[in-house]
CSV table of C-alpha atoms and ligand atoms in Angstrom, one decimal:
chain,number,residue,atom,x,y,z
I,707,MET,CA,95.0,-87.4,135.4
I,708,GLY,CA,97.6,-86.9,138.1
I,709,PHE,CA,97.6,-86.9,141.8
I,710,PRO,CA,96.1,-88.4,143.8
I,711,ILE,CA,95.7,-91.2,141.4
I,712,LYS,CA,99.3,-91.1,140.4
I,713,ARG,CA,101.6,-91.6,143.3
I,714,PRO,CA,105.3,-92.3,142.1
I,715,ARG,CA,106.2,-92.9,145.6
I,716,ARG,CA,104.1,-96.3,145.7
I,717,LEU,CA,107.0,-98.1,143.9
I,718,ARG,CA,109.6,-96.7,146.1
I,719,THR,CA,108.0,-98.2,149.5
I,720,ASN,CA,110.7,-100.8,150.0
I,721,GLU,CA,113.7,-102.3,148.6
I,722,ARG,CA,111.9,-105.3,147.0
I,723,LEU,CA,109.6,-103.0,145.0
I,724,ARG,CA,112.5,-100.7,144.1
I,725,ALA,CA,114.6,-103.6,142.9
I,726,LEU,CA,111.5,-104.8,140.8
I,727,VAL,CA,111.5,-101.6,138.9
I,728,ARG,CA,115.3,-100.7,138.7
I,729,GLU,CA,116.1,-99.8,135.2
I,730,THR,CA,119.9,-100.1,135.4
I,731,GLU,CA,121.9,-102.9,136.5
I,732,LEU,CA,125.5,-102.6,137.8
I,733,SER,CA,127.3,-105.8,138.3
I,734,PRO,CA,130.9,-107.0,138.9
I,735,GLY,CA,130.9,-108.3,135.4
I,736,ASP,CA,130.8,-104.8,133.8
I,737,LEU,CA,134.0,-103.5,135.5
I,738,ILE,CA,137.6,-103.6,134.6
I,739,GLU,CA,140.3,-102.9,137.0
I,740,PRO,CA,143.5,-100.9,136.1
I,741,LEU,CA,146.8,-102.1,137.4
I,742,PHE,CA,150.1,-100.2,137.4
I,743,VAL,CA,153.0,-102.6,137.0
I,744,CYS,CA,156.5,-101.6,138.1
I,745,PRO,CA,159.8,-103.4,138.2
I,746,GLY,CA,161.0,-105.4,141.1
I,747,ALA,CA,159.5,-108.1,143.3
I,748,LYS,CA,157.2,-107.8,146.3
I,749,VAL,CA,156.6,-104.2,145.5
I,750,ARG,CA,153.5,-102.7,146.5
I,751,GLN,CA,154.0,-99.0,146.7
I,752,VAL,CA,151.4,-96.5,147.7
I,753,ILE,CA,150.6,-93.9,144.9
I,754,ALA,CA,150.3,-90.7,146.8
I,755,SER,CA,147.9,-89.2,144.5
I,756,MET,CA,145.4,-91.9,144.6
I,757,PRO,CA,145.0,-93.3,148.1
I,758,GLY,CA,144.2,-96.9,148.2
I,759,GLN,CA,145.9,-97.6,144.9
I,760,PHE,CA,149.4,-99.1,144.4
I,761,ASN,CA,152.3,-99.5,141.9
I,762,LEU,CA,152.7,-103.3,141.9
I,763,SER,CA,155.6,-105.6,140.7
I,764,VAL,CA,154.6,-108.5,138.5
I,765,ASP,CA,154.1,-110.9,141.4
I,766,GLU,CA,151.8,-108.6,143.4
I,767,ALA,CA,150.0,-107.6,140.1
I,768,VAL,CA,149.4,-111.3,139.7
I,769,ALA,CA,148.0,-111.5,143.4
I,770,GLU,CA,145.8,-108.5,142.7
I,771,ALA,CA,144.5,-110.0,139.5
I,772,GLN,CA,143.7,-113.3,141.2
I,773,GLU,CA,141.7,-111.3,143.9
I,774,ALA,CA,139.7,-109.5,141.1
I,775,GLN,CA,139.1,-112.7,139.3
I,776,ALA,CA,137.7,-114.2,142.5
I,777,LEU,CA,135.4,-111.2,143.0
I,778,GLY,CA,133.9,-111.7,139.7
I,779,VAL,CA,135.7,-108.8,137.9
I,780,PRO,CA,136.2,-109.9,134.4
I,781,GLY,CA,139.3,-108.2,133.4
I,782,VAL,CA,142.3,-105.8,134.1
I,783,ILE,CA,144.0,-103.1,132.1
I,784,LEU,CA,147.7,-102.9,132.4
I,785,PHE,CA,149.9,-99.8,132.7
I,786,GLY,CA,153.6,-100.1,132.7
I,787,ILE,CA,156.2,-98.2,134.5
I,788,PRO,CA,159.5,-99.3,132.6
I,789,PRO,CA,162.9,-99.5,134.4
I,790,LYS,CA,164.1,-96.8,132.0
I,791,LYS,CA,162.6,-94.5,129.4
I,792,ASP,CA,164.0,-93.2,126.1
I,793,ALA,CA,163.1,-90.8,123.1
I,794,ARG,CA,161.4,-93.8,121.2
I,795,ALA,CA,159.6,-95.6,124.0
I,796,SER,CA,161.5,-98.9,123.5
I,797,GLY,CA,160.0,-100.1,126.8
I,798,ALA,CA,156.7,-100.1,125.0
I,799,TYR,CA,157.4,-102.8,122.5
I,800,ASP,CA,160.2,-104.7,124.0
I,801,PRO,CA,159.0,-108.4,124.0
I,802,GLU,CA,160.5,-108.5,127.5
I,803,GLY,CA,158.8,-105.2,128.6
I,804,ILE,CA,157.1,-104.8,131.9
I,805,VAL,CA,153.6,-105.0,130.4
I,806,GLN,CA,154.5,-108.0,128.3
I,807,GLU,CA,155.9,-109.8,131.3
I,808,ALA,CA,152.9,-108.8,133.6
I,809,THR,CA,150.6,-110.1,130.7
I,810,ARG,CA,152.3,-113.4,130.6
I,811,ALA,CA,152.3,-113.8,134.4
I,812,ILE,CA,148.6,-112.8,134.9
I,813,ARG,CA,147.5,-115.1,132.0
I,814,LYS,CA,149.2,-118.0,133.8
I,815,GLY,CA,148.2,-116.9,137.4
I,816,ALA,CA,144.6,-115.8,136.6
I,817,PRO,CA,143.6,-117.6,133.5
I,818,ASP,CA,139.9,-116.6,133.7
I,819,LEU,CA,140.7,-112.9,133.6
I,820,LEU,CA,140.8,-111.0,130.4
I,821,VAL,CA,144.1,-109.1,130.2
I,822,VAL,CA,143.7,-105.6,128.4
I,823,THR,CA,146.8,-103.6,127.7
I,824,ASP,CA,147.0,-100.0,127.3
I,825,VAL,CA,148.8,-99.0,124.1
I,826,CYS,CA,150.6,-95.6,124.4
I,827,LEU,CA,154.0,-94.4,124.3
I,828,CYS,CA,153.8,-91.7,127.2
I,829,GLU,CA,154.9,-94.1,129.9
I,830,TYR,CA,157.9,-95.1,128.0
I,831,THR,CA,159.2,-91.8,126.5
I,832,ASP,CA,161.9,-89.9,128.4
I,833,HIS,CA,160.0,-86.6,127.5
I,834,GLY,CA,156.6,-87.9,128.5
I,835,HIS,CA,154.8,-87.4,125.3
I,836,CYS,CA,152.5,-89.9,123.6
I,837,GLY,CA,154.4,-90.0,120.4
I,838,VAL,CA,157.9,-89.3,118.8
I,839,LEU,CA,159.0,-85.8,118.8
I,840,GLU,CA,160.2,-84.0,115.6
I,841,GLY,CA,161.1,-80.5,115.9
I,842,GLY,CA,159.5,-80.3,119.3
I,843,GLU,CA,156.2,-81.4,117.8
I,844,ILE,CA,154.4,-84.8,118.3
I,845,ALA,CA,154.9,-86.6,114.9
I,846,ASN,CA,151.7,-88.4,114.1
I,847,ASP,CA,152.6,-90.7,111.3
I,848,PRO,CA,156.1,-91.8,112.5
I,849,THR,CA,154.4,-92.8,115.9
I,850,LEU,CA,151.9,-95.1,114.3
I,851,ASP,CA,154.5,-97.6,113.6
I,852,LEU,CA,155.7,-97.7,117.2
I,853,LEU,CA,152.0,-98.0,118.5
I,854,ALA,CA,151.5,-100.9,116.1
I,855,ARG,CA,154.7,-102.7,117.2
I,856,THR,CA,153.4,-102.2,120.9
I,857,ALA,CA,150.1,-103.6,120.3
I,858,VAL,CA,151.5,-106.6,118.4
I,859,SER,CA,154.1,-107.4,121.2
I,860,GLN,CA,151.4,-107.2,123.8
I,861,ALA,CA,149.1,-109.5,121.9
I,862,ARG,CA,151.9,-112.0,121.4
I,863,ALA,CA,152.5,-111.9,125.2
I,864,GLY,CA,148.8,-113.0,125.6
I,865,ALA,CA,146.9,-109.9,125.8
I,866,ASP,CA,143.1,-110.5,125.2
I,867,ILE,CA,142.4,-107.0,124.0
I,868,VAL,CA,144.7,-104.1,123.1
I,869,ALA,CA,143.4,-100.6,124.0
I,870,PRO,CA,145.2,-97.7,122.3
I,871,SER,CA,145.1,-94.4,124.4
I,872,ASP,CA,147.3,-92.3,122.4
I,873,MET,CA,144.8,-90.3,120.2
I,874,MET,CA,147.1,-90.4,117.2
I,875,ASP,CA,145.2,-90.2,113.9
I,876,GLY,CA,144.9,-93.6,112.1
I,877,ARG,CA,146.3,-95.6,115.0
I,878,VAL,CA,143.4,-98.2,115.0
I,879,ALA,CA,143.9,-98.9,111.3
I,880,ALA,CA,147.7,-99.2,111.9
I,881,ILE,CA,147.2,-101.4,114.8
I,882,ARG,CA,144.6,-103.5,113.2
I,883,ARG,CA,146.8,-104.1,110.0
I,884,ALA,CA,149.8,-105.0,112.1
I,885,LEU,CA,147.9,-107.4,114.3
I,886,ASP,CA,146.4,-109.1,111.2
I,887,GLU,CA,149.9,-109.3,109.5
I,888,ALA,CA,151.1,-110.9,112.6
I,889,GLY,CA,148.6,-113.6,112.5
I,890,LEU,CA,146.6,-111.9,115.3
I,891,ALA,CA,143.4,-111.2,113.5
I,892,GLY,CA,141.4,-112.6,116.4
I,893,THR,CA,142.6,-109.9,119.0
I,894,PRO,CA,140.1,-107.2,119.4
I,895,ILE,CA,140.8,-103.4,119.7
I,896,LEU,CA,139.3,-101.4,122.3
I,897,SER,CA,140.0,-97.8,121.3
I,898,TYR,CA,139.9,-94.8,123.6
I,899,ALA,CA,138.1,-93.2,120.8
I,900,ALA,CA,136.8,-90.0,122.6
I,901,LYS,CA,139.5,-89.2,125.1
I,902,TYR,CA,139.4,-85.5,126.3
I,903,ALA,CA,142.5,-83.4,127.3
I,904,SER,CA,141.4,-83.5,130.9
I,905,ALA,CA,142.8,-82.3,134.2
I,906,PHE,CA,141.3,-85.4,135.8
I,907,TYR,CA,144.3,-87.6,134.5
I,908,GLY,CA,146.4,-85.5,137.0
I,909,PRO,CA,146.8,-88.4,139.6
I,910,PHE,CA,147.5,-90.9,136.9
I,911,ARG,CA,150.5,-89.2,135.7
I,912,GLU,CA,151.9,-89.4,139.1
I,913,ALA,CA,151.1,-93.1,139.3
I,914,ALA,CA,152.5,-93.8,135.9
I,915,LYS,CA,155.3,-91.1,136.1
I,916,SER,CA,154.0,-90.2,132.6
I,917,ALA,CA,153.5,-86.4,132.8
I,918,PRO,CA,154.9,-84.6,129.9
I,919,LYS,CA,158.2,-82.7,130.7
I,920,SER,CA,156.9,-79.7,128.7
I,921,GLY,CA,153.7,-78.6,127.1
I,922,ASP,CA,150.5,-80.6,127.2
I,923,ARG,CA,148.3,-83.1,125.3
I,924,LYS,CA,145.9,-80.7,123.6
I,925,SER,CA,147.3,-81.2,120.1
I,926,HIS,CA,145.9,-85.0,120.0
I,927,GLN,CA,143.4,-85.2,123.0
I,928,MET,CA,140.0,-83.7,122.5
I,929,ASP,CA,138.9,-80.2,123.7
I,930,PRO,CA,136.3,-80.8,126.5
I,931,ALA,CA,133.9,-78.2,124.9
I,932,ASN,CA,133.2,-80.6,122.0
I,933,ALA,CA,130.7,-83.4,121.7
I,934,ARG,CA,129.9,-83.6,117.9
I,935,GLU,CA,133.5,-84.2,117.3
I,936,ALA,CA,133.4,-87.3,119.7
I,937,LEU,CA,131.0,-88.7,117.3
I,938,ARG,CA,133.4,-88.0,114.4
I,939,GLU,CA,136.3,-89.7,116.3
I,940,VAL,CA,134.2,-92.6,117.2
I,941,ALA,CA,133.0,-93.1,113.7
I,942,LEU,CA,136.6,-93.0,112.6
I,943,ASP,CA,137.8,-95.6,114.9
I,944,ILE,CA,134.9,-97.9,114.0
I,945,GLU,CA,135.8,-97.5,110.5
I,946,GLU,CA,139.3,-98.4,111.1
I,947,GLY,CA,138.4,-101.6,112.8
I,948,ALA,CA,137.7,-100.8,116.5
I,949,ASP,CA,135.7,-103.4,118.2
I,950,ILE,CA,134.9,-101.5,121.4
I,951,VAL,CA,134.9,-97.7,121.7
I,952,MET,CA,135.7,-95.8,124.9
I,953,VAL,CA,134.8,-92.3,126.2
I,954,LYS,CA,137.2,-90.9,128.8
I,955,PRO,CA,136.8,-89.4,131.4
I,956,ALA,CA,133.3,-90.6,132.6
I,957,LEU,CA,131.3,-88.5,134.8
I,958,PRO,CA,132.1,-85.1,133.4
I,959,TYR,CA,131.3,-86.7,129.9
I,960,LEU,CA,128.0,-88.4,130.4
I,961,ASP,CA,126.3,-86.8,127.7
I,962,VAL,CA,129.1,-87.9,125.3
I,963,ILE,CA,128.7,-91.6,126.6
I,964,TRP,CA,124.9,-91.2,125.7
I,965,ARG,CA,125.4,-89.7,122.3
I,966,VAL,CA,128.0,-92.4,121.4
I,967,ARG,CA,125.5,-95.1,122.7
I,968,GLU,CA,122.6,-93.6,120.7
I,969,ALA,CA,124.6,-93.2,117.5
I,970,PHE,CA,126.6,-96.5,117.2
I,971,ASN,CA,125.9,-100.2,117.7
I,972,VAL,CA,129.2,-101.3,119.0
I,973,PRO,CA,129.8,-101.9,122.8
I,974,VAL,CA,130.7,-98.6,124.5
I,975,ALA,CA,133.1,-98.4,127.5
I,976,ALA,CA,133.8,-95.6,129.7
I,977,TYR,CA,136.9,-94.8,131.9
I,978,HIS,CA,136.2,-93.5,135.4
I,979,VAL,CA,139.6,-91.9,135.7
I,980,SER,CA,142.1,-91.3,138.3
I,981,GLY,CA,140.8,-87.7,139.2
I,982,GLU,CA,137.4,-89.0,139.5
I,983,TYR,CA,138.7,-91.8,141.8
I,984,THR,CA,140.8,-89.5,143.8
I,985,MET,CA,138.1,-86.7,144.4
I,986,LEU,CA,135.8,-89.3,145.9
I,987,ALA,CA,138.6,-91.2,147.8
I,988,VAL,CA,139.9,-87.9,149.5
I,989,ALA,CA,136.5,-86.5,150.2
I,990,ALA,CA,135.4,-89.8,151.9
I,991,GLU,CA,138.9,-89.8,153.8
I,992,ARG,CA,138.0,-86.7,155.3
I,993,GLY,CA,134.5,-87.7,156.2
I,994,PHE,CA,132.6,-85.3,153.9
I,995,ILE,CA,131.1,-88.1,151.6
I,996,ASP,CA,129.9,-91.7,152.1
I,997,ARG,CA,132.6,-93.5,150.0
I,998,GLU,CA,130.5,-96.8,149.4
I,999,ARG,CA,127.4,-95.0,148.4
I,1000,ALA,CA,129.0,-92.5,146.3
I,1001,LEU,CA,131.2,-94.9,144.3
I,1002,LEU,CA,128.2,-97.2,143.6
I,1003,GLU,CA,126.2,-94.1,142.6
I,1004,SER,CA,128.9,-92.9,140.2
I,1005,LEU,CA,129.2,-96.2,138.6
I,1006,VAL,CA,125.4,-96.7,138.0
I,1007,ALA,CA,125.3,-93.3,136.7
I,1008,ILE,CA,127.9,-94.2,134.0
I,1009,ARG,CA,125.9,-97.3,133.3
I,1010,ARG,CA,122.6,-95.4,132.9
I,1011,ALA,CA,124.3,-93.0,130.5
I,1012,GLY,CA,125.0,-95.9,128.3
I,1013,ALA,CA,128.3,-97.6,129.1
I,1014,ASP,CA,128.3,-101.4,128.5
I,1015,LEU,CA,131.6,-101.4,130.6
I,1016,ILE,CA,133.5,-99.3,133.0
I,1017,VAL,CA,137.2,-99.2,133.6
I,1018,THR,CA,137.5,-98.2,137.3
I,1019,TYR,CA,139.9,-98.0,140.1
I,1020,PHE,CA,136.9,-99.1,142.4
I,1021,ALA,CA,136.4,-102.3,140.5
I,1022,LYS,CA,137.3,-104.7,143.1
I,1023,GLU,CA,135.7,-102.6,146.0
I,1024,ALA,CA,132.4,-102.3,143.9
I,1025,ALA,CA,132.3,-105.9,143.3
I,1026,ARG,CA,132.7,-106.7,146.9
I,1027,LEU,CA,129.8,-104.3,147.6
I,1028,LEU,CA,127.5,-105.6,144.9
I,1029,ARG,CA,128.1,-109.1,146.1
I,1030,ARG,CA,127.2,-108.3,149.6
I,1031,SER,CA,123.9,-106.3,148.6
A,1104,PBG,C1,147.9,-92.7,128.4
A,1104,PBG,C2,146.7,-92.9,129.4
A,1104,PBG,C3,146.5,-91.9,130.5
A,1104,PBG,C4,145.3,-92.5,131.0
A,1104,PBG,C5,145.1,-93.6,130.6
A,1104,PBG,N1,146.0,-94.0,129.4
A,1104,PBG,C6,147.0,-90.6,130.8
A,1104,PBG,C7,147.0,-89.5,129.9
A,1104,PBG,O1,146.5,-89.4,128.7
A,1104,PBG,O2,147.8,-88.5,130.3
A,1104,PBG,C8,144.6,-91.8,132.3
A,1104,PBG,C9,144.0,-92.7,133.1
A,1104,PBG,C10,143.5,-92.1,134.4
A,1104,PBG,O3,143.5,-90.8,134.7
A,1104,PBG,O4,143.0,-92.7,135.3
A,1104,PBG,N2,148.7,-93.7,128.4
């Protein structure tokens, strides 16, 4: 029996009714804000490819983190722009490196915030690749040791969670082993488990100055055409010790988020990446789209697909909007 008995519009009559039957909740507590930390003091440099986002020196990153904390955003994820780069990415695992320094400062200045650190070499290598090069190829196994050293040095600096984004085979196991051997068995790993070789990282690579000088990342990041493979990647990372698994990017891969959510019982994260941010920010700047509505709709869609938490450049703005509503 359908119409006129069944009238779905009844429950959409007003906001109180709509709120009563809303299936998916988006709250500031679901969001993690990425920060790009650079050398210097009082630096707050506009990222041209990401209007409204900045490269921040450590002092400015602390101020930003404090603001996020005050808005109810539970965590930040740190990316480093080191003062100099080399072939073996030594800035990534330097105990005095930019991310290590920022981690210590944020832990002190915003003690209620979770500090997540991105573990990858691409921001620290002079060639821009995510691993060490041997004969022009990204060498998997020799890279693992450097990733593990990076994660340990970040956790020693106080990182609450380490988040490998490099997509080398076996990195989660290598990092888990190294953390445990260093007495850091309590540090969780959030692995970028299903990370696609995506054009949507374009604006980030300008922000982090991490574009590869030659070639691309297709030998380690996933083919956008594959979803079953994402389940294999996630299964491997969980087996190796990942505590939270992430799908990245988010909106073009909602089906993957959904499949991962259905297939596994660990917390699922999604990364609403730089290109997703920039498309929306620029369309709104030009007056073609309502920024606030579009960003909330994007984030709720990612939650609806099954993500427990979302890494997003809109974290603070969304938190502000959600508190107001
Ligand atoms: C690698 C890393 C990247 C992003 C997060 N970690 C870039 C890449 O793989 O090229 C992209 C994030 C974004 O686009 O917002 N360190």
